[in-house]
Short mmCIF file of C-alpha atoms in Angstrom, two decimals:
data_model
loop_
_atom_site.label_atom_id
_atom_site.label_comp_id
_atom_site.label_asym_id
_atom_site.label_seq_id
_atom_site.Cartn_x
_atom_site.Cartn_y
_atom_site.Cartn_z
CA MET A 1 27.99 -12.53 37.68
CA CYS A 2 25.64 -9.80 38.24
CA LYS A 3 22.64 -8.92 40.23
CA VAL A 4 20.22 -8.20 37.23
CA ILE A 5 19.97 -8.88 33.46
CA LEU A 6 18.09 -6.04 31.74
CA PHE A 7 16.88 -6.17 28.43
CA GLY A 8 15.82 -3.11 26.56
CA GLY A 9 16.99 0.02 24.67
CA THR A 10 13.78 1.87 25.31
CA THR A 11 12.92 4.71 27.31
CA GLU A 12 12.06 2.28 30.33
CA GLY A 13 15.30 0.27 29.88
CA ARG A 14 17.28 3.47 30.01
CA ARG A 15 15.69 4.88 32.94
CA LEU A 16 16.02 1.48 34.52
CA ALA A 17 19.80 1.17 33.51
CA ASP A 18 20.18 4.61 34.90
CA TYR A 19 18.89 3.47 38.33
CA CYS A 20 20.87 0.42 38.67
CA SER A 21 23.94 2.66 38.04
CA ARG A 22 22.80 5.12 40.58
CA HIS A 23 22.01 2.79 43.25
CA HIS A 24 25.25 0.50 42.45
CA ILE A 25 23.31 -2.65 41.17
CA GLU A 26 25.58 -4.68 39.23
CA THR A 27 23.72 -5.15 36.01
CA VAL A 28 24.30 -6.52 32.47
CA VAL A 29 22.27 -4.43 30.05
CA CYS A 30 21.49 -6.20 26.77
CA VAL A 31 20.67 -4.12 23.70
CA VAL A 32 20.32 -5.21 19.88
CA SER A 33 22.16 -2.08 18.42
CA ASP A 34 25.32 0.09 18.89
CA TRP A 35 22.98 2.98 18.96
CA GLY A 36 21.08 1.87 21.76
CA ALA A 37 24.26 1.50 23.62
CA GLY A 38 25.30 4.48 23.03
CA LEU A 39 22.37 6.02 24.97
CA LEU A 40 23.28 4.43 28.24
CA PRO A 41 25.08 5.89 31.05
CA GLU A 42 28.90 5.11 31.25
CA SER A 43 29.03 3.43 34.63
CA PRO A 44 31.65 0.90 36.23
CA TRP A 45 28.06 -1.02 37.72
CA LEU A 46 26.77 -1.59 33.84
CA ARG A 47 28.17 -4.05 31.51
CA VAL A 48 26.47 -3.41 28.02
CA ARG A 49 25.93 -6.53 25.46
CA THR A 50 25.01 -5.77 22.23
CA GLY A 51 23.23 -7.87 19.75
CA ALA A 52 20.07 -9.76 19.15
CA MET A 53 19.67 -13.02 20.82
CA GLU A 54 17.64 -16.27 20.49
CA ALA A 55 16.42 -18.25 23.55
CA GLU A 56 19.42 -20.49 23.54
CA GLU A 57 21.92 -17.81 23.66
CA MET A 58 19.86 -16.00 26.51
CA GLY A 59 20.08 -19.24 28.40
CA ALA A 60 23.72 -19.26 28.17
CA LEU A 61 23.97 -15.75 29.23
CA PHE A 62 22.06 -16.50 32.49
CA ARG A 63 23.97 -19.56 33.29
CA ARG A 64 27.29 -17.73 33.32
CA GLU A 65 25.97 -14.53 35.12
CA LYS A 66 23.79 -16.25 37.44
CA PRO A 67 21.34 -12.92 37.73
CA ALA A 68 19.02 -12.72 40.81
CA LEU A 69 16.43 -11.25 38.62
CA VAL A 70 15.87 -10.65 34.65
CA VAL A 71 14.32 -7.64 33.45
CA ASP A 72 12.52 -7.19 30.14
CA ALA A 73 12.15 -3.84 29.37
CA THR A 74 11.91 -4.41 25.41
CA HIS A 75 9.59 -2.58 22.98
CA PRO A 76 5.92 -3.31 23.25
CA TYR A 77 6.07 -4.40 19.77
CA ALA A 78 9.19 -6.67 20.46
CA ALA A 79 7.24 -9.83 20.76
CA ALA A 80 9.81 -12.19 19.33
CA ALA A 81 12.34 -10.89 21.95
CA THR A 82 10.05 -11.41 24.97
CA GLY A 83 9.01 -14.43 24.01
CA ASN A 84 12.64 -15.75 23.87
CA ILE A 85 13.21 -14.10 27.51
CA ARG A 86 10.20 -15.70 28.86
CA LYS A 87 11.49 -19.12 27.23
CA ALA A 88 15.02 -18.70 28.43
CA CYS A 89 14.00 -17.64 32.09
CA SER A 90 11.49 -20.41 32.57
CA ALA A 91 14.20 -23.08 31.24
CA GLY A 92 16.82 -21.89 33.83
CA SER A 93 14.21 -21.19 36.78
CA VAL A 94 15.34 -17.48 36.90
CA PRO A 95 12.86 -14.66 38.17
CA CYS A 96 11.81 -12.53 35.58
CA ILE A 97 9.59 -9.26 35.42
CA ARG A 98 7.97 -7.54 32.38
CA VAL A 99 7.85 -3.98 32.15
CA VAL A 100 4.63 -2.87 30.59
CA ARG A 101 4.48 0.60 28.89
CA GLU A 102 1.41 2.73 30.43
CA PRO A 103 -1.22 2.80 27.40
CA TRP A 104 -2.40 5.77 25.94
CA GLU A 105 -5.62 6.82 27.91
CA LYS A 106 -7.59 9.21 25.41
CA ASP A 107 -10.52 8.19 23.20
CA ARG A 108 -9.22 5.82 20.48
CA GLU A 109 -11.58 7.60 18.23
CA GLY A 110 -9.22 11.01 18.02
CA GLY A 111 -11.94 13.05 17.22
CA GLY A 112 -12.34 11.07 13.71
CA ARG A 113 -8.91 12.04 12.66
CA THR A 114 -7.55 8.40 13.54
CA VAL A 115 -7.48 5.09 11.73
CA TRP A 116 -6.63 1.88 13.79
CA VAL A 117 -4.83 -1.07 12.00
CA GLU A 118 -3.33 -4.00 13.44
CA THR A 119 0.10 -4.26 11.40
CA ALA A 120 2.31 -2.13 9.32
CA GLY A 121 0.96 -4.13 6.26
CA GLU A 122 -2.64 -3.13 6.77
CA ALA A 123 -1.52 0.44 7.33
CA ALA A 124 0.09 0.69 3.89
CA ASP A 125 -2.84 -1.00 2.15
CA TYR A 126 -5.07 1.60 3.79
CA LEU A 127 -2.93 4.42 2.77
CA SER A 128 -2.54 3.33 -0.83
CA GLY A 129 -5.90 4.07 -1.22
CA THR A 130 -5.48 7.36 -0.43
CA GLU A 131 -3.77 10.71 -1.30
CA GLY A 132 -1.41 13.21 0.06
CA LYS A 133 2.08 13.39 1.85
CA ILE A 134 2.63 10.30 4.38
CA LEU A 135 5.01 11.09 7.35
CA LEU A 136 6.34 7.67 8.87
CA THR A 137 6.90 7.60 12.66
CA THR A 138 7.27 3.95 12.98
CA GLY A 139 10.97 3.58 12.74
CA SER A 140 13.03 2.10 10.10
CA LYS A 141 12.23 -1.67 11.16
CA GLU A 142 8.85 -1.31 9.18
CA LEU A 143 10.28 0.81 6.39
CA PRO A 144 10.42 -2.37 4.04
CA VAL A 145 6.88 -3.18 4.42
CA PHE A 146 5.65 0.44 3.52
CA ALA A 147 8.47 0.29 0.52
CA GLY A 148 6.70 -3.02 -0.84
CA LYS A 149 9.61 -5.33 -0.07
CA GLU A 150 7.86 -7.41 2.58
CA GLU A 151 4.46 -8.43 3.15
CA GLY A 152 2.55 -7.11 0.26
CA ALA A 153 2.65 -4.17 -2.29
CA GLY A 154 3.47 -1.23 0.13
CA ILE A 155 2.33 2.40 -0.26
CA GLU A 156 1.39 3.09 -3.90
CA GLY A 157 3.60 6.20 -4.70
CA PHE A 158 6.11 5.65 -1.80
CA GLU A 159 8.97 7.31 -3.06
CA GLU A 160 6.98 10.75 -3.71
CA ARG A 161 4.57 10.71 -0.83
CA VAL A 162 6.60 9.48 1.98
CA TRP A 163 8.82 11.34 4.58
CA ALA A 164 10.54 9.05 7.00
CA ARG A 165 11.59 10.05 10.74
CA VAL A 166 14.17 7.46 11.69
CA LEU A 167 17.03 7.43 14.47
CA PRO A 168 20.02 9.56 13.31
CA SER A 169 22.03 6.20 12.83
CA GLU A 170 23.96 5.05 9.57
CA GLU A 171 22.12 1.70 9.63
CA SER A 172 18.39 3.91 9.64
CA ILE A 173 19.56 6.23 7.20
CA GLY A 174 21.46 3.68 5.10
CA LEU A 175 18.18 1.47 4.95
CA CYS A 176 16.14 4.66 3.97
CA ARG A 177 18.20 5.47 1.09
CA ARG A 178 18.22 1.72 -0.48
CA LEU A 179 14.43 1.67 0.21
CA GLY A 180 13.94 4.69 -2.09
CA VAL A 181 13.40 7.39 0.52
CA LYS A 182 14.69 10.51 -1.00
CA ALA A 183 17.55 12.38 1.20
CA SER A 184 15.50 15.42 1.51
CA GLN A 185 12.46 13.24 2.84
CA ILE A 186 14.52 11.63 5.79
CA ILE A 187 14.01 13.17 9.27
CA ALA A 188 16.94 11.86 11.08
CA MET A 189 16.20 12.52 14.77
CA GLN A 190 16.21 11.03 18.31
CA GLY A 191 12.79 11.00 20.17
CA PRO A 192 10.55 11.54 22.03
CA PHE A 193 9.13 14.54 20.80
CA SER A 194 7.48 17.51 21.87
CA LEU A 195 3.77 18.80 20.56
CA GLU A 196 5.75 21.89 19.01
CA MET A 197 8.28 19.55 17.20
CA ASN A 198 5.68 17.21 15.97
CA MET A 199 3.59 20.03 14.80
CA ALA A 200 6.55 21.81 13.05
CA VAL A 201 7.68 18.70 11.36
CA LEU A 202 4.02 18.21 9.96
CA HIS A 203 3.87 21.81 8.78
CA MET A 204 7.51 21.35 6.97
CA THR A 205 6.46 18.14 5.31
CA GLY A 206 2.66 19.11 4.53
CA ALA A 207 1.68 15.63 5.43
CA ARG A 208 -1.91 14.67 5.20
CA TRP A 209 -1.24 11.54 6.92
CA LEU A 210 0.85 10.57 10.21
CA VAL A 211 1.62 6.88 10.87
CA THR A 212 2.31 5.56 14.19
CA LYS A 213 2.67 2.78 16.65
CA GLU A 214 0.56 3.15 19.94
CA SER A 215 3.81 3.58 21.70
CA GLY A 216 2.58 4.85 25.01
CA THR A 217 2.89 7.72 27.29
CA ALA A 218 6.92 7.06 27.24
CA GLY A 219 7.21 6.76 23.59
CA GLY A 220 5.43 10.50 22.86
CA PHE A 221 2.39 9.00 21.57
CA SER A 222 -0.04 11.52 23.39
CA GLU A 223 2.29 14.28 21.46
CA LYS A 224 1.61 12.98 18.38
CA MET A 225 -1.93 12.56 18.72
CA GLU A 226 -2.27 16.16 20.00
CA ALA A 227 -0.48 17.14 17.00
CA VAL A 228 -2.56 15.29 14.72
CA GLY A 229 -5.72 17.02 16.27
CA ARG A 230 -4.45 20.38 16.08
CA SER A 231 -2.65 20.05 12.73
CA GLY A 232 -5.81 18.64 11.02
CA VAL A 233 -4.09 15.62 9.49
CA THR A 234 -5.06 11.97 9.97
CA ALA A 235 -3.27 9.32 12.11
CA VAL A 236 -2.72 6.13 11.00
CA VAL A 237 -2.12 3.92 14.23
CA ILE A 238 -0.60 0.41 14.45
CA GLY A 239 -2.21 -0.94 17.55
CA ARG A 240 -0.31 -3.20 20.22
CA PRO A 241 0.09 -6.81 19.02
CA ARG A 242 -1.45 -7.87 22.11
CA GLU A 243 -2.46 -7.29 25.87
CA GLU A 244 0.18 -7.70 27.89
CA GLU A 245 0.73 -8.73 31.62
CA GLY A 246 3.63 -7.21 33.50
CA VAL A 247 4.48 -4.44 35.97
CA SER A 248 4.93 -0.83 35.51
CA LEU A 249 8.25 1.17 35.37
CA ARG A 250 7.11 2.33 38.75
CA GLU A 251 6.81 -1.00 40.16
CA ALA A 252 9.96 -2.47 38.62
CA VAL A 253 12.09 0.14 40.47
CA ARG A 254 10.19 -1.03 43.51
CA ARG A 255 11.40 -4.63 42.67
CA LEU A 256 15.12 -3.35 42.20
CA GLU A 257 15.51 -1.38 45.31
CA PRO A 258 16.53 -4.38 47.56
CA TYR A 259 19.74 -4.85 45.47
CA GLY A 260 21.01 -1.72 45.35
CA GLU A 261 22.10 1.15 47.90
CA SER A 262 20.01 3.73 49.37
CA CYS A 263 20.59 7.36 48.02
CA PRO A 264 18.77 10.55 47.88
CA ARG A 265 16.80 11.83 44.69
CA ARG A 266 17.53 14.81 43.36
CA ILE A 267 14.98 17.53 43.34
CA SER A 268 15.53 20.84 41.32
CA LEU A 269 13.55 24.07 42.44
CA VAL A 270 13.57 25.84 39.09
CA GLY A 271 12.43 29.28 38.65
CA ILE A 272 11.38 29.65 34.91
CA GLY A 273 11.09 33.70 34.67
CA MET A 274 7.79 35.60 34.15
CA GLY A 275 6.65 32.83 31.75
CA GLY A 276 7.58 30.87 28.56
CA ALA A 277 10.67 28.74 27.80
CA GLY A 278 12.24 31.83 26.31
CA GLN A 279 12.73 33.10 29.64
CA LEU A 280 14.65 29.93 31.03
CA THR A 281 18.25 30.34 31.67
CA GLY A 282 20.68 27.75 30.29
CA GLU A 283 21.06 25.93 33.48
CA ALA A 284 17.36 26.03 34.03
CA ARG A 285 16.55 24.37 30.71
CA SER A 286 19.32 21.88 30.83
CA LEU A 287 17.56 20.71 34.38
CA VAL A 288 14.32 20.51 33.12
CA GLU A 289 15.62 18.63 29.72
CA LYS A 290 17.40 16.01 32.20
CA ALA A 291 14.45 15.67 34.55
CA GLN A 292 12.41 12.64 34.56
CA GLY A 293 9.25 14.23 36.37
CA ILE A 294 8.26 17.86 36.13
CA ALA A 295 5.95 19.39 38.74
CA GLY A 296 4.27 22.88 38.71
CA ALA A 297 1.13 25.21 38.34
CA GLY A 298 -0.62 24.54 35.17
CA ARG A 299 0.40 27.73 33.82
CA MET A 300 4.00 26.80 34.44
CA LEU A 301 3.76 23.41 33.14
CA ASP A 302 2.01 25.18 29.69
CA SER A 303 4.72 27.31 29.69
CA VAL A 304 7.53 24.70 29.06
CA SER A 305 5.45 21.89 27.58
CA GLU A 306 7.90 21.22 24.46
CA LEU A 307 10.41 20.05 27.14
CA CYS A 308 7.53 17.48 29.11
CA ALA A 309 7.45 15.01 26.23
CA GLY A 310 7.82 11.38 27.73
CA LYS A 311 8.18 12.56 31.16
CA GLU A 312 6.28 12.17 34.24
CA VAL A 313 4.13 15.38 34.90
CA LYS A 314 2.40 16.42 38.08
CA GLY A 315 0.27 19.86 37.88
CA THR A 316 0.54 21.10 41.40
CA TYR A 317 2.46 23.70 43.33
CA LYS A 318 1.52 22.43 46.89
CA PRO A 319 4.43 21.24 48.80
CA GLU A 320 2.76 18.09 50.45
CA GLU A 321 1.23 16.87 47.07
CA ILE A 322 4.44 17.32 45.48
CA ARG A 323 6.17 15.02 47.87
CA GLN A 324 3.14 12.70 47.71
CA TRP A 325 3.78 12.38 44.03
CA LEU A 326 7.57 11.72 44.55
CA GLU A 327 6.95 9.06 46.96
CA GLU A 328 4.32 7.12 44.56
CA ASN A 329 6.80 7.51 41.80
CA PRO A 330 10.14 6.20 42.78
CA GLN A 331 11.35 5.84 39.29
CA ILE A 332 11.78 9.68 39.44
CA GLU A 333 15.32 9.87 40.45
CA GLU A 334 15.48 13.61 39.15
CA ALA A 335 12.64 16.01 39.06
CA ALA A 336 12.26 19.53 38.62
CA VAL A 337 9.69 21.57 40.20
CA LEU A 338 8.94 24.83 38.20
CA TYR A 339 8.21 28.37 39.83
CA SER A 340 7.46 31.44 37.79
CA GLY A 341 9.74 34.23 38.34
CA ASP A 342 12.73 33.64 40.72
CA THR A 343 12.95 31.08 43.36
CA GLY A 344 13.93 33.85 46.02
CA PHE A 345 11.14 36.38 45.57
CA TYR A 346 7.80 35.70 47.06
CA SER A 347 8.03 31.96 45.86
CA GLY A 348 6.40 28.89 47.05
CA ALA A 349 10.18 27.04 46.66
CA ALA A 350 10.74 28.16 50.26
CA ALA A 351 7.97 26.19 51.53
CA LEU A 352 8.92 22.98 49.68
CA LEU A 353 12.46 23.55 50.83
CA GLU A 354 11.25 23.12 54.07
CA LEU A 355 9.33 19.95 53.92
CA LEU A 356 11.73 18.26 51.63
CA GLY A 357 14.53 19.25 54.22
CA LYS A 358 12.76 17.09 56.75
CA TYR A 359 13.99 14.16 54.83
CA PRO A 360 17.78 14.51 53.99
CA ASP A 361 18.34 10.90 53.64
CA ARG A 362 15.59 10.92 50.74
CA TYR A 363 15.89 14.18 48.78
CA ALA A 364 19.11 16.61 47.98
CA THR A 365 17.91 19.76 46.44
CA ASP A 366 19.27 22.41 44.21
CA VAL A 367 17.69 25.91 43.88
CA ILE A 368 17.83 27.38 40.65
CA PRO A 369 17.07 31.23 40.44
CA GLY A 370 15.01 32.93 37.36
CA ILE A 371 14.14 36.12 35.90
CA SER A 372 12.24 37.87 38.64
CA THR A 373 9.05 40.32 38.20
CA VAL A 374 10.92 43.32 39.26
CA SER A 375 14.06 42.59 37.25
CA CYS A 376 11.73 42.11 34.05
CA LEU A 377 9.50 45.10 34.83
CA CYS A 378 12.60 47.57 35.71
CA ALA A 379 14.23 46.46 32.37
CA ARG A 380 10.93 46.99 30.33
CA LEU A 381 11.06 50.49 31.94
CA LYS A 382 14.57 51.08 31.22
CA THR A 383 15.47 51.65 35.00
CA THR A 384 17.43 50.45 37.89
CA TRP A 385 15.92 48.87 40.90
CA GLU A 386 18.76 48.86 43.71
CA ASP A 387 17.19 51.92 45.46
CA VAL A 388 13.60 50.05 44.92
CA TYR A 389 11.61 48.77 48.23
CA LEU A 390 10.03 45.05 47.19
CA GLY A 391 6.74 44.27 48.39
CA SER A 392 3.75 42.17 47.67
CA LEU A 393 -0.01 42.59 47.88
CA HIS A 394 -0.76 39.35 46.56
CA GLY A 395 -2.41 37.68 49.51
CA ARG A 396 -0.76 40.15 51.56
CA GLY A 397 -1.41 43.44 53.48
CA LEU A 398 1.01 46.31 53.63
CA GLU A 399 0.49 49.93 54.25
CA VAL A 400 1.77 51.34 50.94
CA GLU A 401 1.31 54.91 52.19
CA GLU A 402 3.83 54.55 54.95
CA LEU A 403 6.12 52.69 52.58
CA LEU A 404 6.27 55.58 50.27
CA LYS A 405 7.07 58.12 53.13
CA GLU A 406 10.14 55.94 53.68
CA HIS A 407 11.39 55.03 50.18
CA LYS A 408 11.76 56.93 47.15
CA ARG A 409 10.29 53.89 45.16
CA VAL A 410 8.43 50.91 45.72
CA PHE A 411 7.56 47.88 43.96
CA LEU A 412 4.51 45.60 44.29
CA LEU A 413 3.33 41.95 43.05
CA MET A 414 -0.35 42.52 42.78
CA GLY A 415 -3.19 39.93 43.34
CA LYS A 416 -6.72 39.58 42.09
CA LYS A 417 -8.22 40.92 38.91
CA GLY A 418 -8.95 44.51 39.61
CA SER A 419 -6.20 45.02 42.40
CA VAL A 420 -4.56 47.78 40.31
CA GLY A 421 -7.51 49.92 40.07
CA GLU A 422 -8.19 49.24 43.95
CA LEU A 423 -4.41 50.55 44.67
CA CYS A 424 -5.05 53.49 42.51
CA ARG A 425 -8.41 54.75 43.90
CA ARG A 426 -6.71 54.06 47.53
CA LEU A 427 -3.90 56.23 46.69
CA THR A 428 -5.96 58.96 45.35
CA ALA A 429 -8.29 58.91 48.13
CA ARG A 430 -5.43 59.53 50.63
CA GLY A 431 -3.88 62.41 48.53
CA LEU A 432 -1.19 60.23 46.40
CA GLY A 433 -3.10 60.63 43.16
CA ASP A 434 0.01 62.41 41.67
CA ILE A 435 2.65 59.88 42.28
CA PRO A 436 4.08 58.15 39.13
CA MET A 437 3.03 54.68 38.54
CA ALA A 438 4.22 52.21 36.00
CA VAL A 439 2.01 49.04 35.53
CA GLY A 440 3.42 45.72 34.07
CA MET A 441 0.36 43.35 32.85
CA SER A 442 1.08 39.59 32.04
CA LEU A 443 5.10 40.34 31.32
CA SER A 444 6.73 38.27 28.85
CA TYR A 445 3.70 36.93 27.70
CA PRO A 446 2.20 37.65 24.32
CA GLU A 447 -0.70 39.79 25.69
CA GLU A 448 1.85 42.07 27.68
CA ARG A 449 1.28 45.53 28.44
CA ILE A 450 3.25 48.50 29.94
CA ALA A 451 0.99 51.56 30.80
CA GLU A 452 2.92 54.69 32.86
CA GLY A 453 1.24 57.62 34.14
CA THR A 454 0.06 58.99 37.53
CA ALA A 455 -2.21 57.17 40.38
CA ARG A 456 -5.17 58.84 39.15
CA GLU A 457 -4.70 58.42 35.40
CA MET A 458 -4.00 54.61 35.90
CA GLU A 459 -7.21 54.37 37.93
CA LYS A 460 -9.37 54.66 34.69
CA GLU A 461 -7.17 51.47 33.01
CA ASP A 462 -8.58 48.39 32.59
CA PHE A 463 -5.82 45.98 34.04
CA HIS A 464 -6.26 42.16 34.20
CA GLY A 465 -4.11 38.86 34.45
CA LEU A 466 -0.82 39.05 36.66
CA CYS A 467 0.13 42.67 37.23
CA ALA A 468 3.23 44.20 38.73
CA VAL A 469 3.66 47.79 39.74
CA LEU A 470 6.20 50.41 40.38
CA LEU A 471 5.59 53.57 42.25
CA GLY A 472 7.90 56.37 42.09
CA LYS A 473 10.08 58.37 39.44
CA LYS A 474 12.39 56.63 37.34
CA THR A 475 15.99 56.72 37.71
#
């Protein structure tokens, strides 16, 4: 016997299986393939059943397990499976919820680079009247249609024109080869994929056409469509087979809550360095990749955009807004909140830690350090910083002149545009115009600039963006 029977090897299905495991809900998870089974967490609370089932087989499973709830988290295009689940639940009077994937919210016209069709056969017919290479991202199930083995003539010139992106399973790759897809034109990868990955594949294949299903946010559809827009190719989109009634992943988690034990969610406060995924430590990258939700200021999210595919994303750095986002999204069991530089150096991490610390039964926190601004600037200058006083003029007032009397070197985070020039004029006016000064502008970004001179000389320079200053002689 079990409390829940969960259908689906989808992203949502895996998320719900992980939730059931963490909250000790006895669950039978039903997936079609061994590949889907291999993606599920190993847990004493989960039993995995592999293989497709008809309604009668489902009914027998329900009678044997006597579940309190059945959850249908199968793919939006798996209409037959959903029909069988509903039929079996109705016959056995078993409560059932259907998890409906959130649709893509952007303009369906896609900037004039999108063709909408209803079936794979229609997509094949359309593409037969075109020229150029084609990237198929619909998986292996529809490949026979595009190859002309089912439902029509298929794509003219299939073997020469088509690149197929499929799961890296023996079954998928074997089907590609049997249908005539060349080995050099098989891309075996597990999604969902980032914008950068989609663009790289489009560039590598030289595709003029990308074929996809409208698989929603969780399926990485937004990243595909953005890649299409940026690469100048045309998307051929197979629309959803029908409008469905059901619940969101968020609501499905709420329905499961009464069956499980309460445990705190894990929130990682991650320092991402000065900018760009290249400065992430291995630990930080691993946690961001693992997180189901990511929050942070827009610049932080942009810097790790390739790690955000298929995740819940919230553009804010304000602690209360982050807590509210977490409360509204109980399906996020593990979240990463991003901060520039290091979490312990004039970082907003302290305020969020204080707030979440008021709810120890709901949140467990980790703090992951990053490469700080002072560390980055001193590395660029090839100097040490053990004798440096660390301060900030970013929204704060400091008597810099007094600090220079007490310390050989002073490091400062700068604030608004023009603040470096204001500091130089202030120092010069107070008789400190000859003090050695180094300025780091937009550290680690492509527009990074390092300038050295005296405060009087730096007064003439134009600095913009995020800046940091080191005052005093290098050691």
